[in-house]
mmCIF file with all atom_site columns, C-alpha atoms in Angstrom:
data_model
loop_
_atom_site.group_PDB
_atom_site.id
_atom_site.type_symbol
_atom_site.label_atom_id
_atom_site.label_alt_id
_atom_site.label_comp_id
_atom_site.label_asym_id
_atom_site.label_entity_id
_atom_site.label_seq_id
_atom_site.pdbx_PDB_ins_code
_atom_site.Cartn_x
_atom_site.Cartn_y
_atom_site.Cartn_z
_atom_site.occupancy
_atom_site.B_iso_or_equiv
_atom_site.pdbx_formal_charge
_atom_site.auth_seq_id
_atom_site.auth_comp_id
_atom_site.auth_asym_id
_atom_site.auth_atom_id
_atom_site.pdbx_PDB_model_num
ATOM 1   C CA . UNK A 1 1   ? 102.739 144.101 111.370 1.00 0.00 ? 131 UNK A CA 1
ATOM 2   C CA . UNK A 1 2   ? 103.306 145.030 115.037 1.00 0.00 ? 132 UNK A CA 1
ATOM 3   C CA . UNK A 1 3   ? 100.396 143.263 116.457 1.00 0.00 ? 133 UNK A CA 1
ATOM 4   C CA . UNK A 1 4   ? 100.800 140.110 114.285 1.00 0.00 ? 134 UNK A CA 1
ATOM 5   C CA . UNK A 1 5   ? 104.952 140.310 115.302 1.00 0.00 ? 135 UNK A CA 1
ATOM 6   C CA . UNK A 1 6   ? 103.550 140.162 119.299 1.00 0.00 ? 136 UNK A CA 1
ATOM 7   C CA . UNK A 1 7   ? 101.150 137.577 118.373 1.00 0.00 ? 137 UNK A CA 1
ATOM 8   C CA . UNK A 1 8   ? 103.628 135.242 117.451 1.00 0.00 ? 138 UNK A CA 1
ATOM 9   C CA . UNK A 1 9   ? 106.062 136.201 120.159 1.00 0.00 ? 139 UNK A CA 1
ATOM 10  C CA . UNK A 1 10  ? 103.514 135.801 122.796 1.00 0.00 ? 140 UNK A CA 1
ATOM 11  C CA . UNK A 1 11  ? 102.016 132.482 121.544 1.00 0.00 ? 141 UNK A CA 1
ATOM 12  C CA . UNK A 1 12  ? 104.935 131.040 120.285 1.00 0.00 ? 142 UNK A CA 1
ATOM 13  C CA . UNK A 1 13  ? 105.251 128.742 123.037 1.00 0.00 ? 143 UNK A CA 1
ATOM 14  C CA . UNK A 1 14  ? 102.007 127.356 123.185 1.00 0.00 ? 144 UNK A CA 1
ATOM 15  C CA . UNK A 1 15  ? 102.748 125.287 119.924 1.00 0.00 ? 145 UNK A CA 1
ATOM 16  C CA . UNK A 1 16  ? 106.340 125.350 119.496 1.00 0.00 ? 146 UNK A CA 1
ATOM 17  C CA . UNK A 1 17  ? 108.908 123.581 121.185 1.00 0.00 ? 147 UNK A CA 1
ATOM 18  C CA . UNK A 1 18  ? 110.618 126.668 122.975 1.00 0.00 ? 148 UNK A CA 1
ATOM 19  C CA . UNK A 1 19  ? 109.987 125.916 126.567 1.00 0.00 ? 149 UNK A CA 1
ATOM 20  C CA . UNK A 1 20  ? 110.630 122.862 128.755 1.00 0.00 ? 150 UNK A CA 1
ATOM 21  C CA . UNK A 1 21  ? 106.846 121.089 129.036 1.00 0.00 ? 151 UNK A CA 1
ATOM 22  C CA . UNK A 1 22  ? 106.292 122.117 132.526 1.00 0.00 ? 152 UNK A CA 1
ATOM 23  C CA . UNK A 1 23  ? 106.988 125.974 131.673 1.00 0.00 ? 153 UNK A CA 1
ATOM 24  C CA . UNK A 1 24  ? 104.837 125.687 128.681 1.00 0.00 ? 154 UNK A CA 1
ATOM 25  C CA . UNK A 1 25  ? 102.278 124.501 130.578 1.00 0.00 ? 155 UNK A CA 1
ATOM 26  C CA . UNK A 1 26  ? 102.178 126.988 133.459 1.00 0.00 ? 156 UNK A CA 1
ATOM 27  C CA . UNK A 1 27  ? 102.902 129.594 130.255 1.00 0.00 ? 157 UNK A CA 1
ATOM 28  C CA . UNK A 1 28  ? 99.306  128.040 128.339 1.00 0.00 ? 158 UNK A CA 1
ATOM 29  C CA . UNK A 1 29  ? 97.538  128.159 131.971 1.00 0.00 ? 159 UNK A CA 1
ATOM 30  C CA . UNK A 1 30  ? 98.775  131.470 132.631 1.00 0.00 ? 160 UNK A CA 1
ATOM 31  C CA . UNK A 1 31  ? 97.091  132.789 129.027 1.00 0.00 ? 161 UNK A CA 1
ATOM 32  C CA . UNK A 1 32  ? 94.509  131.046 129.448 1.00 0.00 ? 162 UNK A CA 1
ATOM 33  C CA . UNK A 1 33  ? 95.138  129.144 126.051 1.00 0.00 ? 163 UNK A CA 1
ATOM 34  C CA . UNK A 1 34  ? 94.499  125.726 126.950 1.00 0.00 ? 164 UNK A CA 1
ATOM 35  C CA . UNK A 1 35  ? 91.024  124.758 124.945 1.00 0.00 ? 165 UNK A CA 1
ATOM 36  C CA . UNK A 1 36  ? 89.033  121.121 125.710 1.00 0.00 ? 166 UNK A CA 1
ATOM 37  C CA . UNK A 1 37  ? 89.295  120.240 122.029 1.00 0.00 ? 167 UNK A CA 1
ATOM 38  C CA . UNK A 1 38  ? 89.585  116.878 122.567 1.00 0.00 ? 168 UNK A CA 1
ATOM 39  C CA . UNK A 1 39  ? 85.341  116.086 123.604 1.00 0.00 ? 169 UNK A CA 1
ATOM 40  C CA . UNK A 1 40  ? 85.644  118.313 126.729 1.00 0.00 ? 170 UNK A CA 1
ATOM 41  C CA . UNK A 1 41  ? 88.898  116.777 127.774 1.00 0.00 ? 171 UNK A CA 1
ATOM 42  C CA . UNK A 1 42  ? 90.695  118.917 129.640 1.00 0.00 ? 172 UNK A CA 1
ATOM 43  C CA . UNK A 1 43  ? 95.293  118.454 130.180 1.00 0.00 ? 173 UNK A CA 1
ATOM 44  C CA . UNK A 1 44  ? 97.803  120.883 130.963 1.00 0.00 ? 174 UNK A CA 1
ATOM 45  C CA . UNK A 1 45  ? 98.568  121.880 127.777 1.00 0.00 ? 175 UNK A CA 1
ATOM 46  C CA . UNK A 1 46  ? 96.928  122.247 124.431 1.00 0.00 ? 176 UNK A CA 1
ATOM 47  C CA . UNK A 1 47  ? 96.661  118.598 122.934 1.00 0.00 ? 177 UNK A CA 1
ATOM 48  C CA . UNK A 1 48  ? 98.596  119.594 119.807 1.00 0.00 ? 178 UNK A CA 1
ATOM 49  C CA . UNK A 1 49  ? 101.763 120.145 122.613 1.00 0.00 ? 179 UNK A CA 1
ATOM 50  C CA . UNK A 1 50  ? 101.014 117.187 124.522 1.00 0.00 ? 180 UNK A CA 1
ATOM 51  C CA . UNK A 1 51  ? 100.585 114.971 122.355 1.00 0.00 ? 181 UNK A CA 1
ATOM 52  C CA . UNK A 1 52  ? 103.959 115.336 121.289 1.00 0.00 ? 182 UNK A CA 1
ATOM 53  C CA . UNK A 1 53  ? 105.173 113.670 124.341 1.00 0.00 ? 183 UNK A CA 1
ATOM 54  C CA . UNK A 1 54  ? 105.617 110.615 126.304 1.00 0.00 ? 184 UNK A CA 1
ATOM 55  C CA . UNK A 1 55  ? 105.993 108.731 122.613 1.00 0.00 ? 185 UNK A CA 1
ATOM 56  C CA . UNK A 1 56  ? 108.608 106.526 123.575 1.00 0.00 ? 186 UNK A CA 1
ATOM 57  C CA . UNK A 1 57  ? 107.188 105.636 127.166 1.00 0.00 ? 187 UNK A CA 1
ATOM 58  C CA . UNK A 1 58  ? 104.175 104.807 125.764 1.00 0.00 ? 188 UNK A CA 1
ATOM 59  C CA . UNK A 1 59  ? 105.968 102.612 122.762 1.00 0.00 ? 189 UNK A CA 1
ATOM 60  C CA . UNK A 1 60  ? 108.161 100.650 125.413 1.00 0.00 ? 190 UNK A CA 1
ATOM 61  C CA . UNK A 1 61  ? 105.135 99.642  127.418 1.00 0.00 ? 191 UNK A CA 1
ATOM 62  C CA . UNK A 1 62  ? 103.021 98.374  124.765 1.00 0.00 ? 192 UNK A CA 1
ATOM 63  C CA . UNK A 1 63  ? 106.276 96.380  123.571 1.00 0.00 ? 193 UNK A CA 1
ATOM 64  C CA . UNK A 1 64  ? 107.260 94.671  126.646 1.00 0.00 ? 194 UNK A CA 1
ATOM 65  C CA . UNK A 1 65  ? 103.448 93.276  127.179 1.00 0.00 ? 195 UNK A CA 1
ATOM 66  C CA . UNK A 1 66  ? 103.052 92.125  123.448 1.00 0.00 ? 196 UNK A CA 1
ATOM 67  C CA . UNK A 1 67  ? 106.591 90.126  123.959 1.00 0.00 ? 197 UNK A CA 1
ATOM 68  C CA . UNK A 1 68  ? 106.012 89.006  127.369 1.00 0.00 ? 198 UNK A CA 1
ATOM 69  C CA . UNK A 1 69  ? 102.604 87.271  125.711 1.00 0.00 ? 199 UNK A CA 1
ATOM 70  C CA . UNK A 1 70  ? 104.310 85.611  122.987 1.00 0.00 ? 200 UNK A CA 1
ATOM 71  C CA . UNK A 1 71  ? 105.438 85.653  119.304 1.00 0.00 ? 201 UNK A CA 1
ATOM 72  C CA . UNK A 1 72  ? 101.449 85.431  118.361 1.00 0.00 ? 202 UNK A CA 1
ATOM 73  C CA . UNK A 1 73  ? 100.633 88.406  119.697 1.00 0.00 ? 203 UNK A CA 1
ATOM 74  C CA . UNK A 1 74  ? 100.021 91.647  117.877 1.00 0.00 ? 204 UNK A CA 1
ATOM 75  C CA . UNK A 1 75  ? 100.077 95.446  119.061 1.00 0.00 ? 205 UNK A CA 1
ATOM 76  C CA . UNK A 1 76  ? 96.498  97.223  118.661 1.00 0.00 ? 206 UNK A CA 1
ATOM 77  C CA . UNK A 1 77  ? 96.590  100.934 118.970 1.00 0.00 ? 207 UNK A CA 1
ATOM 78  C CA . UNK A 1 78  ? 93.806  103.078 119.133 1.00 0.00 ? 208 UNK A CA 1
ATOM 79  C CA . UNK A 1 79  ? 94.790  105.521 117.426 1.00 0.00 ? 209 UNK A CA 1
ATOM 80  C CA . UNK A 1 80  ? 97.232  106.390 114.306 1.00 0.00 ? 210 UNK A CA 1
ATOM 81  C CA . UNK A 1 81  ? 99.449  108.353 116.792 1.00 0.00 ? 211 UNK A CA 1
ATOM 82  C CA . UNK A 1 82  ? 99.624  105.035 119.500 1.00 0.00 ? 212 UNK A CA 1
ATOM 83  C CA . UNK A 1 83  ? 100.573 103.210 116.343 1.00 0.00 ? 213 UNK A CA 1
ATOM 84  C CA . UNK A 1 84  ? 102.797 105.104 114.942 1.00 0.00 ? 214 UNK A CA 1
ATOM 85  C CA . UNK A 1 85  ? 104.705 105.394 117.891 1.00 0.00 ? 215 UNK A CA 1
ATOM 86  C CA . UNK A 1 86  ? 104.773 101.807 118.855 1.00 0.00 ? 216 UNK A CA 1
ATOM 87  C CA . UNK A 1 87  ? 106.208 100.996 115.268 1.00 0.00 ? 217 UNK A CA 1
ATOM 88  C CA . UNK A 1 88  ? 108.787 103.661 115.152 1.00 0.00 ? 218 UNK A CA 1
ATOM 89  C CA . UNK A 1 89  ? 110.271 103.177 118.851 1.00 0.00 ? 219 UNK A CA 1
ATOM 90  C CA . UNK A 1 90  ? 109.004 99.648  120.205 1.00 0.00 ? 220 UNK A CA 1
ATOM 91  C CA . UNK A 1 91  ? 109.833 97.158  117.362 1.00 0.00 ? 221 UNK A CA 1
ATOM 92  C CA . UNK A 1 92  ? 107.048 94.706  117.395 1.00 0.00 ? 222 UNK A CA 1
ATOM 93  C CA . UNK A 1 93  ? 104.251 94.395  115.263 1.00 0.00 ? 223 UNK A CA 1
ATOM 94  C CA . UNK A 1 94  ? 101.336 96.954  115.435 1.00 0.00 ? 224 UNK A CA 1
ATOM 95  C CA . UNK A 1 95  ? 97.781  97.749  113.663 1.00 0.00 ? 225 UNK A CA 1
ATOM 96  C CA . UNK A 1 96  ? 95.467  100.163 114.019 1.00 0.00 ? 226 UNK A CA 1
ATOM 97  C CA . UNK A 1 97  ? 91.704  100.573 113.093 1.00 0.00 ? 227 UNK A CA 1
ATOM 98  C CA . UNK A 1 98  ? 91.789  104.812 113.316 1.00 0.00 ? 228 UNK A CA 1
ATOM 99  C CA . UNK A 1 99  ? 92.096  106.358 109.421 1.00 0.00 ? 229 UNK A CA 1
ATOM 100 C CA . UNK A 1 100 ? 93.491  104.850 106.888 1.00 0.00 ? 230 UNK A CA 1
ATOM 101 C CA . UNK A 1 101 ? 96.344  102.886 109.455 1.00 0.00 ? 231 UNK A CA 1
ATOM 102 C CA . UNK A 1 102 ? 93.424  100.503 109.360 1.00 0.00 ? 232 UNK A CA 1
ATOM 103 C CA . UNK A 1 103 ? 94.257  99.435  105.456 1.00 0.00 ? 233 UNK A CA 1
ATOM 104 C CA . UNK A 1 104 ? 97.694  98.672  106.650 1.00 0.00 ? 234 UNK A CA 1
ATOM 105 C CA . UNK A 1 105 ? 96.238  96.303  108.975 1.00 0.00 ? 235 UNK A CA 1
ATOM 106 C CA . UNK A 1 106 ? 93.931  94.355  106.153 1.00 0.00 ? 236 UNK A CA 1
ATOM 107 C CA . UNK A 1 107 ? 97.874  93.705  103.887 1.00 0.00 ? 237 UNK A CA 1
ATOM 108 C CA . UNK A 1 108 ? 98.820  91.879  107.256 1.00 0.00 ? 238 UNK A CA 1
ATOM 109 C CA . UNK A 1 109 ? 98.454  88.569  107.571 1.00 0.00 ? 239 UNK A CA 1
ATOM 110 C CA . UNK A 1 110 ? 95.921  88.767  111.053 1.00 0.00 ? 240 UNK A CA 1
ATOM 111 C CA . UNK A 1 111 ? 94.835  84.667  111.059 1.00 0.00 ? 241 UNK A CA 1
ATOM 112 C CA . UNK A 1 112 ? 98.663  84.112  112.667 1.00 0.00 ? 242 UNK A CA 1
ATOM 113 C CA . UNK A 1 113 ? 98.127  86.466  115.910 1.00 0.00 ? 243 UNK A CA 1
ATOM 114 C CA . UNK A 1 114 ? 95.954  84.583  119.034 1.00 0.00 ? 244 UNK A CA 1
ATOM 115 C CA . UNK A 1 115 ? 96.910  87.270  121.646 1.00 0.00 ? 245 UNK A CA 1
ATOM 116 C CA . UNK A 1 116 ? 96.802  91.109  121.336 1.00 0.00 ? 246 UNK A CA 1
ATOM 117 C CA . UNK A 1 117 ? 98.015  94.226  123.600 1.00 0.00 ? 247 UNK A CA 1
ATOM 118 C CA . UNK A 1 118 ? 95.372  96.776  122.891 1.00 0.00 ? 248 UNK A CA 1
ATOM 119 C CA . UNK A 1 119 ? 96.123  100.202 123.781 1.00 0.00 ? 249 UNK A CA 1
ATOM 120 C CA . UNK A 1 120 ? 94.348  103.081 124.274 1.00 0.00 ? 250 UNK A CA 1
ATOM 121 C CA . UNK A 1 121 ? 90.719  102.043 124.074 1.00 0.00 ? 251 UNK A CA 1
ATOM 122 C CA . UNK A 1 122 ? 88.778  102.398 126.818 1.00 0.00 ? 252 UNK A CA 1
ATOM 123 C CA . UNK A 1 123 ? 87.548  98.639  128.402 1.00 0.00 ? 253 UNK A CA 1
ATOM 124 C CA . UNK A 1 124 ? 84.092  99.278  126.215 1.00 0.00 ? 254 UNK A CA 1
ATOM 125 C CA . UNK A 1 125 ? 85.829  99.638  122.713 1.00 0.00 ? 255 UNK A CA 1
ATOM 126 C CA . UNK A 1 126 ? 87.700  96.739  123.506 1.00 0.00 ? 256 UNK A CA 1
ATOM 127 C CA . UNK A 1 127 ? 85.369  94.095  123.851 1.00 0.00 ? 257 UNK A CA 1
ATOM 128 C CA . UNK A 1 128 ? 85.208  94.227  120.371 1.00 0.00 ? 258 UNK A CA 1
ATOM 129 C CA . UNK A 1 129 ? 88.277  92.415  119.999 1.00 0.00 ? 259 UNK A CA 1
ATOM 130 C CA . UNK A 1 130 ? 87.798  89.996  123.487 1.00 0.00 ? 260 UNK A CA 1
ATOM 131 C CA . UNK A 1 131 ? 87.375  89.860  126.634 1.00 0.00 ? 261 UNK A CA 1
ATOM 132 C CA . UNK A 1 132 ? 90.175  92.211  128.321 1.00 0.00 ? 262 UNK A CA 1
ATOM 133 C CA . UNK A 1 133 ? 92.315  91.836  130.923 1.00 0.00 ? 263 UNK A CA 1
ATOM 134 C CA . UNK A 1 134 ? 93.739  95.223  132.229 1.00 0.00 ? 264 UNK A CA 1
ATOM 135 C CA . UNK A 1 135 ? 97.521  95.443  132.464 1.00 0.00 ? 265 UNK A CA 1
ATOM 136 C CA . UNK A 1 136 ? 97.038  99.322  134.019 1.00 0.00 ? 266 UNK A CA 1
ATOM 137 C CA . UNK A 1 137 ? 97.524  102.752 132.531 1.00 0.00 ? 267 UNK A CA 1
ATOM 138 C CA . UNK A 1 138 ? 100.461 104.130 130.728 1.00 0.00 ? 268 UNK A CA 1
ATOM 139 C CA . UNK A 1 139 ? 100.551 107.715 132.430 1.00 0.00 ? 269 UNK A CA 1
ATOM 140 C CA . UNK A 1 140 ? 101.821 111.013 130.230 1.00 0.00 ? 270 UNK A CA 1
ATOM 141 C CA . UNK A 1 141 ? 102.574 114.032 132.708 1.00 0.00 ? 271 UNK A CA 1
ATOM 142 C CA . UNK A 1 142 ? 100.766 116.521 130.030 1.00 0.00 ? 272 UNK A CA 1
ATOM 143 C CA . UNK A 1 143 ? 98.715  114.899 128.450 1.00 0.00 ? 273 UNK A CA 1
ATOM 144 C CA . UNK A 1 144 ? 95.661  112.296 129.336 1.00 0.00 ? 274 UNK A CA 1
ATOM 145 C CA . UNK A 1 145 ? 96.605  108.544 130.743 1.00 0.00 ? 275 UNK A CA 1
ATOM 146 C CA . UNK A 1 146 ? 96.755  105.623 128.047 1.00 0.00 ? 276 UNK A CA 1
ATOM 147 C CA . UNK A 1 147 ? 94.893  102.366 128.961 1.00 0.00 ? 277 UNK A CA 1
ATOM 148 C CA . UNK A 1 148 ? 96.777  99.090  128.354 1.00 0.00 ? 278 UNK A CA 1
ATOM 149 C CA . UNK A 1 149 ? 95.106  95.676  128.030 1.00 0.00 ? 279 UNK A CA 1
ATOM 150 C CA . UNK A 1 150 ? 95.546  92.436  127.038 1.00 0.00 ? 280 UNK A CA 1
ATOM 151 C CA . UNK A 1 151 ? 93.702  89.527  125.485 1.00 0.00 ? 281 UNK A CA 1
ATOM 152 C CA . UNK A 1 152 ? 93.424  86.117  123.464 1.00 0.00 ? 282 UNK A CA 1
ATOM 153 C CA . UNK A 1 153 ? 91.725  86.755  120.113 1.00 0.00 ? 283 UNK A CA 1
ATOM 154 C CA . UNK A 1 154 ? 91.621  83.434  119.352 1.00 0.00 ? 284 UNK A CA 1
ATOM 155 C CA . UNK A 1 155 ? 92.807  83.389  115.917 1.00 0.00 ? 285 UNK A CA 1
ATOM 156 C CA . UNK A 1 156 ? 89.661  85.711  114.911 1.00 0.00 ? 286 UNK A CA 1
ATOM 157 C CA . UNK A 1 157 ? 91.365  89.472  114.405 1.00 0.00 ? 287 UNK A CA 1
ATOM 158 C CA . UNK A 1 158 ? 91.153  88.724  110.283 1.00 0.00 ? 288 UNK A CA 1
ATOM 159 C CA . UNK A 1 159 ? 87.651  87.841  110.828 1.00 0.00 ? 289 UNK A CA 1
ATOM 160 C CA . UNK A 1 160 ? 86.682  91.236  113.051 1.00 0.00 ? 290 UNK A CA 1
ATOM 161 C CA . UNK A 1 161 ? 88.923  94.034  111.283 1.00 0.00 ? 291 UNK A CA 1
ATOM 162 C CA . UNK A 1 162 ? 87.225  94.800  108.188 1.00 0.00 ? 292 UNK A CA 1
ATOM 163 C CA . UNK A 1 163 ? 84.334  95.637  110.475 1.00 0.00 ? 293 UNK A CA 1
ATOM 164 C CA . UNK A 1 164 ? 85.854  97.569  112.791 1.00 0.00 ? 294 UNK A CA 1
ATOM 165 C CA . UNK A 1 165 ? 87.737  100.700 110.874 1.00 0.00 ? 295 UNK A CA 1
ATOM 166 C CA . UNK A 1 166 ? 87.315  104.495 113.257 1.00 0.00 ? 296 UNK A CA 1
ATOM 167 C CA . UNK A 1 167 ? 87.201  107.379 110.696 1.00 0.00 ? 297 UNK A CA 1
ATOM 168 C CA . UNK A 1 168 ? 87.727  110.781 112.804 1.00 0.00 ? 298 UNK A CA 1
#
C-alpha cells in the first residue's frame, strides 16, 4: 500500500490537473514520463495532458475563418476532439469524418455548404475535400500545431462523406 500510495503521489501530476502546464511539463520531462504515443510524435507533455488544452483557441480560429467565408460554409475537423471543441466553444456549424462524429455528419443536410474550413488535416488528407488554400497553423504551447485551411467544395461534401469516414 506504501508503494502504490507514492505511485500516485509521484505521478499524480502527469495526468491530473494539479500543476500549471508549464510545471507539469518540466515535472513529465524531469521523470522522464513523456511517451511518443501519438505515431512517434513527440510534445512536452503526455498527449492525454495536452490535449486538454488550447480548446478554446483552437475553436475561435476555426470560427472566425468559417464566418469570414460565408453562411455556406461548414467547419471540418479532423478529429472528434477538433470537433467537439469547435461546437462547444465556437458556435458555427462543424462535422467530422473521425469515429462515429462522422454519422452526425450524414443527418446534416451537406448539399447547402459550397465552402469549408478544414482543420487539422495535413494538406494531403485534404485534397479529398478540394483544393486547399492554407490560412496557417493554429499553435498549442504543449501540445503539436493544428493546420487550418480553407476551400470551395462546390456543393459536393454530401457526395464525398459517406466515403470518407477515419475509424482509429
Amino acid at each position: 500500500i506504501i508503494l502504490v500510495t507514492i505511485g500516485l503521489v509521484v505521478f499524480a501530476p502527469v495526468g491530473l490537473p494539479i500543476l500549471e502546464p508549464a510545471a507539469a511539463a518540466r515535472y513529465s520531462a524531469m521523470l522522464g514520463v513523456v511517451p511518443s504515443i501519438e505515431k512517434g510524435r513527440e510534445a512536452a507533455l503526455p498527449q492525454w495532458f495536452a490535449d486538454r488544452l488550447g480548446w478554446p483557441e483552437v475553436a475561435r480560429r476555426a470560427s472566425e475563418a468559417a464566418r469570414e467565408s460565408g453562411p455556406d460554409t461548414i467547419v471540418i475537423a479532423s478529429t472528434y476532439g477538433i470537433a467537439g471543441a469547435v461546437e462547444r466553444f465556437g458556435g458555427v456549424q462543424v462535422i467530422s469524418p473521425h469515429n462515429s462524429y462522422h454519422s452526425w455528419g450524414m443527418q446534416k443536410d451537406l448539399k447547402s455548404y459550397k465552402r469549408a474550413v478544414l482543420v487539422g488535416f495535413d494538406r494531403d488528407s485534404v485534397k479529398k475535400f478540394c483544393e486547399p488554400e492554407d490560412l496557417g497553423v493554429i499553435e498549442r504551447p504543449f501540445s503539436r500545431p493544428i493546420p487550418i485551411f480553407a476551400c470551395d467544395t462546390k456543393g459536393r461534401l454530401a457526395e464525398i462523406w459517406p466515403g470518407i469516414r477515419r475509424l482509429i
